[in-house]
XYZ file of C-alpha atoms in Angstrom:
512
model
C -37.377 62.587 1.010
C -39.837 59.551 1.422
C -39.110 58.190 -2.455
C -35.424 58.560 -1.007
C -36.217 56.246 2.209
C -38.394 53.734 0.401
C -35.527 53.396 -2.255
C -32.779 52.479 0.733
C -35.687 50.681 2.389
C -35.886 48.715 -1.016
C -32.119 48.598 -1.546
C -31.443 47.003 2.245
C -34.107 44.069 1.329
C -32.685 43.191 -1.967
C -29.403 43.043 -0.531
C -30.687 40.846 2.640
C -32.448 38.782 -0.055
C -29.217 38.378 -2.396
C -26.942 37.227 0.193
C -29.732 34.734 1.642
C -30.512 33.764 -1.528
C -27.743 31.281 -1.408
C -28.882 29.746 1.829
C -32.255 30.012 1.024
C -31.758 27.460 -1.991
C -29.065 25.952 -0.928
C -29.263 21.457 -1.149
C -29.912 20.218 2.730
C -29.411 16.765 1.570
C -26.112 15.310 2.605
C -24.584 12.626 -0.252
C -25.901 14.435 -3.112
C -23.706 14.157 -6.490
C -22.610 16.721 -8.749
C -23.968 15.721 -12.143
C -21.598 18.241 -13.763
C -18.345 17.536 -11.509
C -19.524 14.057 -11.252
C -18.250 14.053 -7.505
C -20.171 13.697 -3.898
C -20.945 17.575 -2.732
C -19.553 18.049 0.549
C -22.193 16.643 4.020
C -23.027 19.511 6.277
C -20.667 19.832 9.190
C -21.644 18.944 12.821
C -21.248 21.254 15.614
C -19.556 18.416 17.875
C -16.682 16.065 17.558
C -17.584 11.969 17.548
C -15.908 12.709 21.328
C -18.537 15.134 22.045
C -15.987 17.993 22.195
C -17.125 21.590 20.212
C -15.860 21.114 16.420
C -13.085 23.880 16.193
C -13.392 23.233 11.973
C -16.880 24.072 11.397
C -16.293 27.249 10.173
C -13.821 25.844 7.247
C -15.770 22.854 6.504
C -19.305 24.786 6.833
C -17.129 26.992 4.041
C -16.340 23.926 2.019
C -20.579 22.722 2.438
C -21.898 25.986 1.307
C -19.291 26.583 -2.135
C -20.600 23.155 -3.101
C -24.570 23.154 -1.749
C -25.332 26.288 -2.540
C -28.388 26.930 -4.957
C -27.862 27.193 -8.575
C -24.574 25.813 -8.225
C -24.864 23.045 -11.231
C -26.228 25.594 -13.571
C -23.356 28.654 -12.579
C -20.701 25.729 -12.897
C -22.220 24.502 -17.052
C -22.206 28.490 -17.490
C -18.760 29.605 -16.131
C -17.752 26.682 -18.388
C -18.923 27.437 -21.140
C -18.099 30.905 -20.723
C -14.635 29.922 -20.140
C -14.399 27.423 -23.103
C -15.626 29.707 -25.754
C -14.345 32.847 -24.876
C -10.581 31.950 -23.876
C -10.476 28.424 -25.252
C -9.650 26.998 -21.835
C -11.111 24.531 -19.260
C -12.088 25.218 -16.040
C -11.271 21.587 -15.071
C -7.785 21.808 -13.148
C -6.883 18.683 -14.303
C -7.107 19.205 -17.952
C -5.421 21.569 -20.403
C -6.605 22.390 -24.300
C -3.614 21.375 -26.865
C -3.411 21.317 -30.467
C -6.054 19.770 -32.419
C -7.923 19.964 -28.972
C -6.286 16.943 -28.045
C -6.697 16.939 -23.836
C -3.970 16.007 -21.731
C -3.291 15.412 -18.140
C -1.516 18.164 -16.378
C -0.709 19.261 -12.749
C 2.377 21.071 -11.871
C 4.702 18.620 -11.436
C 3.920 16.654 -15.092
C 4.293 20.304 -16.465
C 7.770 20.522 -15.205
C 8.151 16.596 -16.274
C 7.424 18.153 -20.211
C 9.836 20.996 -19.917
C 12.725 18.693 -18.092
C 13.025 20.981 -15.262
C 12.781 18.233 -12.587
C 15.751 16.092 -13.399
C 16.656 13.923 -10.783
C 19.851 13.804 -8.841
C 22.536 10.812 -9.313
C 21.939 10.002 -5.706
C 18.068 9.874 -6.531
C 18.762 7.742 -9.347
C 20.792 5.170 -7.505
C 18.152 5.307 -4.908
C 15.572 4.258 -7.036
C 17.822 1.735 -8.948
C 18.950 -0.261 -5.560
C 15.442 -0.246 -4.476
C 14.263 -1.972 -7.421
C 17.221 -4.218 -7.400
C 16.162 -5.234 -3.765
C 13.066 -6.378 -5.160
C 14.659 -8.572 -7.887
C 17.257 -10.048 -5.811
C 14.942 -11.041 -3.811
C 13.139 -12.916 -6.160
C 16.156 -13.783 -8.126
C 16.905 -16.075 -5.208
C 13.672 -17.870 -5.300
C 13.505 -18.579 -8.538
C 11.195 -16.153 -9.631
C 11.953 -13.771 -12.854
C 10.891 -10.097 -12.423
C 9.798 -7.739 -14.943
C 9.645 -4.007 -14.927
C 7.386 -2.334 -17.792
C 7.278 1.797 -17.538
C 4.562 3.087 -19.543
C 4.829 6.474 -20.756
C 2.401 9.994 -20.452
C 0.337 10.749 -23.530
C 2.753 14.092 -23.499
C 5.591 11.518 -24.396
C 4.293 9.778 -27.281
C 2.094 13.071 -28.914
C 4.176 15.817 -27.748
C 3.288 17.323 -30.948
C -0.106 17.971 -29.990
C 1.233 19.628 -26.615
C 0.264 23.576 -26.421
C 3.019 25.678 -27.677
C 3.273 28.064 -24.473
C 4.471 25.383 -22.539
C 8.572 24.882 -23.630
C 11.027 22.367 -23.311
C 14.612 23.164 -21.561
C 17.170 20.992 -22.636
C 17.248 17.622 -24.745
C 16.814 15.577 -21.622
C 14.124 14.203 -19.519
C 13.855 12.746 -16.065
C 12.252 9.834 -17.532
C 15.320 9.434 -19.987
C 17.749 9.635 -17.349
C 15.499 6.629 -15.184
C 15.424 4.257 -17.948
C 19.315 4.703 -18.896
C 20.024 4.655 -15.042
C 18.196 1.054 -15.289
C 19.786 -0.417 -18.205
C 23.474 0.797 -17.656
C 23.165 0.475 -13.806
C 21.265 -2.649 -13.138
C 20.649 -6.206 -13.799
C 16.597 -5.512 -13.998
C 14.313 -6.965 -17.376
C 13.200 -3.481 -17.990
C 11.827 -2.411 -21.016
C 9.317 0.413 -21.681
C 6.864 -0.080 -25.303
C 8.153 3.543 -26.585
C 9.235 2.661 -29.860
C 6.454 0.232 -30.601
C 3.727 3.085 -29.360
C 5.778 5.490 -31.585
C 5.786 2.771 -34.786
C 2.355 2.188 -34.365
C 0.876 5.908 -34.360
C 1.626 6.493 -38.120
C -1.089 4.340 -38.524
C -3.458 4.128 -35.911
C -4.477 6.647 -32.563
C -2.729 5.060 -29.741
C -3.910 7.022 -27.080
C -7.058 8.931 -26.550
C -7.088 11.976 -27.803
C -10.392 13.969 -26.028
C -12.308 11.096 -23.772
C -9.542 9.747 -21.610
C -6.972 13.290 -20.378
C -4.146 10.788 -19.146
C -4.280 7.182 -21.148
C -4.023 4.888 -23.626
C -6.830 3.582 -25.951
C -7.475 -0.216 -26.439
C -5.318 -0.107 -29.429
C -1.949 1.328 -27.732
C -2.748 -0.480 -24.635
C -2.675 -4.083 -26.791
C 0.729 -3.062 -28.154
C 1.992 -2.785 -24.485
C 0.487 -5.654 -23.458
C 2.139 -7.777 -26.576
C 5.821 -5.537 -26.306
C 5.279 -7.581 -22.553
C 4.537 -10.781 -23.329
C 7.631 -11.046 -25.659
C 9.470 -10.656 -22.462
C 7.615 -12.831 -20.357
C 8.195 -15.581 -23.452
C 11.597 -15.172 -22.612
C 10.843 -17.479 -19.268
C 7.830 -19.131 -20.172
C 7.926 -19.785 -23.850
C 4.721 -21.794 -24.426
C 2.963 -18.869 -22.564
C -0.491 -18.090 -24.313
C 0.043 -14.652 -26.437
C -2.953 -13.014 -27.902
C -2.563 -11.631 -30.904
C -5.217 -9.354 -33.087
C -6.393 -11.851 -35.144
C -8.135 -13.417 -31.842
C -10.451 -9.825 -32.051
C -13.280 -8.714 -34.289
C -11.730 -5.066 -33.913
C -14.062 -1.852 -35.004
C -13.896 1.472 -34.931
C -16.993 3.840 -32.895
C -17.799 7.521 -31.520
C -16.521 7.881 -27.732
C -17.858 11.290 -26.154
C -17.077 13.185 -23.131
C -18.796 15.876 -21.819
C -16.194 18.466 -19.275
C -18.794 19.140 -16.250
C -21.697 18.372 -18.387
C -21.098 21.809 -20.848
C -18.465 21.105 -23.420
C -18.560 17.929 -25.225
C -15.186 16.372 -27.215
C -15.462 13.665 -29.484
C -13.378 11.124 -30.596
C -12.991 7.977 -32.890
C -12.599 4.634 -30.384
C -11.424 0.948 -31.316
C -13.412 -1.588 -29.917
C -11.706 -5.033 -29.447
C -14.098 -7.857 -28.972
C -12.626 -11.437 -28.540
C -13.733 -14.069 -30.922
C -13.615 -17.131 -28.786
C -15.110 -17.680 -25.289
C -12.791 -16.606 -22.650
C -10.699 -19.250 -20.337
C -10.534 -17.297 -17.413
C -13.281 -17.275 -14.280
C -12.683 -14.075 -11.954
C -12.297 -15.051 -8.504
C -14.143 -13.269 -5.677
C -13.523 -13.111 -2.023
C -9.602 -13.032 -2.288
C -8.952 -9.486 -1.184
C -12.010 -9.134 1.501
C -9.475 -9.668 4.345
C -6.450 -7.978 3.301
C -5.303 -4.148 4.057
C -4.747 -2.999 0.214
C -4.901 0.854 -0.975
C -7.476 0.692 -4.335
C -8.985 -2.657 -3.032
C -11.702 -2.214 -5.549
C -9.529 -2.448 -8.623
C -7.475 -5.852 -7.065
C -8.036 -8.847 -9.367
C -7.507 -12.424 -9.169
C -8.458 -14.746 -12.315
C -8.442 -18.314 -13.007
C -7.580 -19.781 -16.304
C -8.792 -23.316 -17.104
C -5.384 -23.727 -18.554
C -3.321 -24.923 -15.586
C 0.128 -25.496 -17.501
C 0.224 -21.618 -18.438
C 2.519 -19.707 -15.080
C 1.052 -17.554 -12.535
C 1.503 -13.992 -12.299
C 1.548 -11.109 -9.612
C 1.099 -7.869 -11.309
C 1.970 -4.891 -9.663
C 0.529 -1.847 -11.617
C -1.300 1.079 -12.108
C -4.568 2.113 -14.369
C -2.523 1.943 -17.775
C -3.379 -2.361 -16.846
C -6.623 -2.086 -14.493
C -8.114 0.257 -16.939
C -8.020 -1.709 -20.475
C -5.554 -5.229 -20.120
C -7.120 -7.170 -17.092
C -9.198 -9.516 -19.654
C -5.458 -10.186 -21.537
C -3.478 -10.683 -19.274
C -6.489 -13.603 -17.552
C -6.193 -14.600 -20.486
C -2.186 -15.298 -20.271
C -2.045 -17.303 -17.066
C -3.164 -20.125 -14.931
C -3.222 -17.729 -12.328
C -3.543 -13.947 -12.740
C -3.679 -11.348 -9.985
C -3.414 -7.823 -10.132
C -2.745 -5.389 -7.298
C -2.409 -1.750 -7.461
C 0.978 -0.411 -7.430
C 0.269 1.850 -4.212
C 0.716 -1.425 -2.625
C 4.406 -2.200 -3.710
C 5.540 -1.880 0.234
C 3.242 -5.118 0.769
C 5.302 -6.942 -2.448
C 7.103 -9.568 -0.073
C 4.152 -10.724 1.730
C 2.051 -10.430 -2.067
C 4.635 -12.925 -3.441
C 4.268 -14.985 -0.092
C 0.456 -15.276 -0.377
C -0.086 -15.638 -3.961
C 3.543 -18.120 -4.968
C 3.865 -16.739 -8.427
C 5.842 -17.706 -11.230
C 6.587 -14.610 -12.432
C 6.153 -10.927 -10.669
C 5.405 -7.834 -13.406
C 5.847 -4.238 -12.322
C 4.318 -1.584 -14.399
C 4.269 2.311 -13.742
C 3.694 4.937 -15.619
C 6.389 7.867 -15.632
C 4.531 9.833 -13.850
C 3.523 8.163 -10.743
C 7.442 6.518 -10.795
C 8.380 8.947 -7.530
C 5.182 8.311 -5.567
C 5.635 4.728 -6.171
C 9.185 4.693 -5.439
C 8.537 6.546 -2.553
C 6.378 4.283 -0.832
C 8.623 1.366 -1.651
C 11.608 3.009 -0.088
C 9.595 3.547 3.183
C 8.723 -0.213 3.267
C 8.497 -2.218 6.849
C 9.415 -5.791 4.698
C 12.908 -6.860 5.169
C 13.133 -8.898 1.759
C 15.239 -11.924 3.711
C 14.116 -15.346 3.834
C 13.634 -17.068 7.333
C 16.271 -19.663 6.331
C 18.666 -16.643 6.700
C 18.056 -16.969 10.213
C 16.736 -20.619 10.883
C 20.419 -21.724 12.453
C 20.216 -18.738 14.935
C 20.416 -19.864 18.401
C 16.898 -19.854 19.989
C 17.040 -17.976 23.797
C 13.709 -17.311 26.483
C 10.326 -17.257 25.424
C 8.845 -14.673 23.111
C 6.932 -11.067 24.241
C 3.886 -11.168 21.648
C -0.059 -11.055 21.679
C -1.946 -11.409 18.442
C -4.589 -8.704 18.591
C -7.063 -9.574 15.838
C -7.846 -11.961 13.407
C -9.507 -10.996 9.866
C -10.856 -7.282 11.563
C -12.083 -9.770 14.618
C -10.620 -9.606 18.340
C -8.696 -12.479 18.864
C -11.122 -14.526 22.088
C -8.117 -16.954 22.874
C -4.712 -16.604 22.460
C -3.093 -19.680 21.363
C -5.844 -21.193 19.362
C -7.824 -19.665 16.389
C -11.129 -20.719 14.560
C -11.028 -20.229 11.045
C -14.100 -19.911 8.828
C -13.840 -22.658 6.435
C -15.134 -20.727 3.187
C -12.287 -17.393 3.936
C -9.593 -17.697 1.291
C -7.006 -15.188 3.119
C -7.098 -14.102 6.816
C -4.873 -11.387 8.154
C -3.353 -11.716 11.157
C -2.507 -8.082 13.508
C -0.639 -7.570 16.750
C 2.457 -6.662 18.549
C 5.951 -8.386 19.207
C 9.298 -7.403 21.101
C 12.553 -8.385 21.743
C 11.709 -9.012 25.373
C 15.501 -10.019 26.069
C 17.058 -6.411 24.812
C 13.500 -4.381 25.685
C 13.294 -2.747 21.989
C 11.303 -3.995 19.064
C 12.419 -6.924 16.863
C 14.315 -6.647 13.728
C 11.764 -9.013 11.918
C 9.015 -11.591 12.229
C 7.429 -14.998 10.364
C 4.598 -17.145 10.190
C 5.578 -20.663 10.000
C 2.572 -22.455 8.523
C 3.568 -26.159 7.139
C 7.068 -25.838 5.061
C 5.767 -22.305 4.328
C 7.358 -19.123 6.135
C 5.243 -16.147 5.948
C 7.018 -13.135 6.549
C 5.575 -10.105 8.590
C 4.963 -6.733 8.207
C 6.962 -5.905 10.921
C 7.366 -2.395 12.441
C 4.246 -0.226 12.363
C 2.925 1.785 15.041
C 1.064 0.199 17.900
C 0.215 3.256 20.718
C -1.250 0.355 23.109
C 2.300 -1.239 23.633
C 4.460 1.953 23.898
C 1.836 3.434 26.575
C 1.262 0.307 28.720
C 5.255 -0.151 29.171
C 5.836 3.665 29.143
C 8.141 3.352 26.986
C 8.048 5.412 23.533
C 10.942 3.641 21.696
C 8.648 0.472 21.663
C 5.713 2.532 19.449
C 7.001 0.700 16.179
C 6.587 -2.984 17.354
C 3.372 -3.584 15.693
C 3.194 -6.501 12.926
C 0.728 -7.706 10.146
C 0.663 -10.763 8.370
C -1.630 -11.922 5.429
C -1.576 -15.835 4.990
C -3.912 -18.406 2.742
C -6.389 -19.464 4.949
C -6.098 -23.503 3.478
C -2.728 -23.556 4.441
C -3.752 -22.688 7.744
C -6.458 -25.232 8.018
C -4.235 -27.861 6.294
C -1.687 -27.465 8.283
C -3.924 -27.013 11.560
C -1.312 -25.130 13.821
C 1.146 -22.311 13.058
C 3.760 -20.744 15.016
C 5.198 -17.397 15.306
C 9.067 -17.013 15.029
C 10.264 -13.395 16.668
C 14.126 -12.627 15.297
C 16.172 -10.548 17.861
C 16.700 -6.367 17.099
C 20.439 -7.921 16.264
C 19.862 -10.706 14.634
C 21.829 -12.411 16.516
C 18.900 -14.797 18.038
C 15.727 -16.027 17.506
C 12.752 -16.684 20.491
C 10.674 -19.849 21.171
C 8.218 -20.036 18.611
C 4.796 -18.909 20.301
C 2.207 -22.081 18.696
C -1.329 -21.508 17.941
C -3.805 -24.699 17.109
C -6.120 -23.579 14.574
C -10.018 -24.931 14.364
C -12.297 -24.715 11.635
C -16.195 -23.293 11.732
């Protein structure tokens, strides 16, 4: 009878013991990084709101803190690895599926259904995205400016044979085969996407990354796109500088990965190193100012050779990631913004006056991207559409902030002489009709800027009680030497019909 008490005494402590343990050993520090998942863990909640109201999500987010602080948690993640790896040949990394010759590839659901050509799009989608892009190159058709579209294709695309068997095509027809014959039939765009030279080239060389990179190109494949897009950009610009592969010492070296720190895949990488001194400077301080998703992988260069054009590039990691230092190398002026930023294109190709805009996606990011340049605020129209309008009353504005600052004094701003680009944020309505505008501009010298016109701004809607005024918040992002140059800008408010324009609103600018 006592051994049988002592043993449930026993048997309670143990089990206190094993479901403290966690707790007990669990990391307190907040910022802490996952060697294995080589992520930030999750902080530990707070019990109160920044408002000082009771946080009604502690209980999921304490949840969320303890599944990634808990103790032992590095060592049970290397082991369930492992574990998983040798005895079912699979990853436990989401993001990452074992094919043939362990080749590792990219997956989620919808690039899974993107391989088995079960998402086709509709016609309507197609035309969709086909006008959209035609907006763009109208656009800058009519000043002058030739656009280029490059699509850059999955890993799954050009080494499907490498794909894992139990995942099966339907059909001979992909969404991505529809988009680019929608393009070429249907509009007037330079498209071209480096397929065929990718597909040329892997007979003889790895163009992508087989085990270290799940989703990209190597050097090697990523210099054949970047010369497959210079021989279009020749096409305008025909003295434009073209590296080729004799300017490399090229070599071959061992790349390694290691999935959560546990399983390590090896692979054979091609180093490219450039034989002369480079003529491009990076440029720093451009993007401080301006509201951009990915900021940190925007880049502006300078090339010492000013006769070459300047470029606006509009793209995604398959550049950022291995063709910034070619593409410097290519122009007089070279900036690159992420593609999550193609709503901001019209004020982009205001702020930087390219030569030549390049957009590059790879298939599949196309919707997302598409997406967010369908639900643009810019209007694409030129103020000299509407210069002859008649002008009528005075216009209902107030510039809110200046480069993240309050604005002090309306009608006069002081500009910090060493800022390269300030952004300029506030509100604007058709006073005349009570709504919002239909658009907005900067004049700044002979330069008209044009505004993102459009966005939400709570403070205007509440103060007028009126909630069809929410959307009359604008943003503009302008040089800051034409500013100073010009020492006075106005703002120019067009009327919700377009059938009038207000009294520009002038502003005297001062330097500090």
């Amino acid at each position: 009878m006592k051994s049988s008490r002592l043993f449930n005494i026993l048997l309670i402590i143990f089990f206190v013991i094993a479901i403290s343990f966690p707790m007990i050993t669990a990391n307190m520090k907040n910022g802490m990084i996952s060697v294995s998942e080589n992520r930030i863990l999750a902080s530990f909640p707070s019990l109160m709101t920044v408002e000082g109201k009771l946080n009604l999500q502690f209980p999921k987010e304490f949840e969320i803190w303890l599944n990634d602080n808990m103790g032992f948690r590095e060592k049970l993640v290397v082991a369930n690895t492992k574990l998983q790896y040798e005895v079912f040949g699979q990853l436990t990394k989401k993001d990452t599926i074992i094919g043939k010759n362990e080749w590792l590839y990219y997956v989620n659901e919808d690039i899974i259904k993107d391989y088995q050509q079960l998402n086709l799009p509709s016609e309507t989608q197609l035309i969709e995205w086909g006008n959209s892009l035609e907006k763009i190159d109208k656009f800058l058709e009519n000043k002058g400016i030739p656009f280029i579209m490059m699509l850059n294709l999955d890993k799954k695309t050009i080494y499907p044979e490498n794909y894992p068997d139990t995942i099966l095509k339907v059909g001979d027809t992909s969404k991505t085969d529809m988009l680019i014959n929608h393009i070429i039939n249907q509009t007037d765009i330079d498209f071209f996407t480096p397929k065929e030279a990718l597909l040329q080239a892997k007979s003889e060389v790895t163009v992508y990354s087989p085990r270290v990179d799940n989703a990209h190109w190597n050097k090697y494949g990523a210099f054949i796109g970047y010369l497959e897009l210079m021989k279009h950009v020749q096409k305008y610009f025909p003295n434009v500088n073209i590296l080729s592969f004799e300017d490399y010492n090229i070599s071959t070296y061992e790349n390694e990965i290691k999935v959560y720190n546990a399983i390590s895949f090896k692979e054979t990488d091609y180093g490219f190193n450039m034989k002369n001194e480079s003529n491009s400077v990076q440029s720093v301080g451009l993007f401080n100012d301006i509201s951009l998703i990915n900021n940190n992988v925007s880049y502006r260069f300078d090339n010492n050779n000013k006769e070459l054009p300047k470029a606006l590039v509009i793209g995604d990691s398959y550049i950022y990631g291995l063709l910034i230092p070619e593409l410097a190398e290519s122009f007089s002026e070279f900036t690159f913004i992420h593609s999550d930023n193609i709503d901001k294109l019209e004020g982009l190709v205001s702020l930087t006056n390219p030569d030549i805009v390049i957009f590059e996606n790879v298939e599949r990011m196309f919707d997302h991207t598409m997406n967010i340049h369908m639900n643009s605020k810019e209007k694409y129209t030129d103020y000299e559409v509407y210069s002859n309008l008649p002008s009528k009353g005075e216009s209902s504005m107030y510039l809110d902030h200046f480069s993240n600052e309050s604005v002090q004094e309306q009608g006069v701003l002081q500009i910090d002489k060493t800022k390269e680009v300030v952004s300029l944020n506030g509100w604007a309505l058709d006073g005349i009709n009570n709504s919002t505008a239909d658009s907005m501009y900067l004049h700044v010298g002979d330069k008209y800027y044009p505004a993102i016109y459009g966005t939400p701004h709570e403070g205007v809607s509440t103060y007028f009680q009126n909630s069809e005024l929410l959307n009359s918040g604008f943003s503009f992002t302008v040089n800051a030497q034409d500013l100073i140059e010009a020492g006075e800008f106005s703002f120019i408010i067009i009327s919700q019909d377009k059938s009038y324009q207000y009294s520009p609103v002038e502003y005297k600018v001062e330097t500090k």
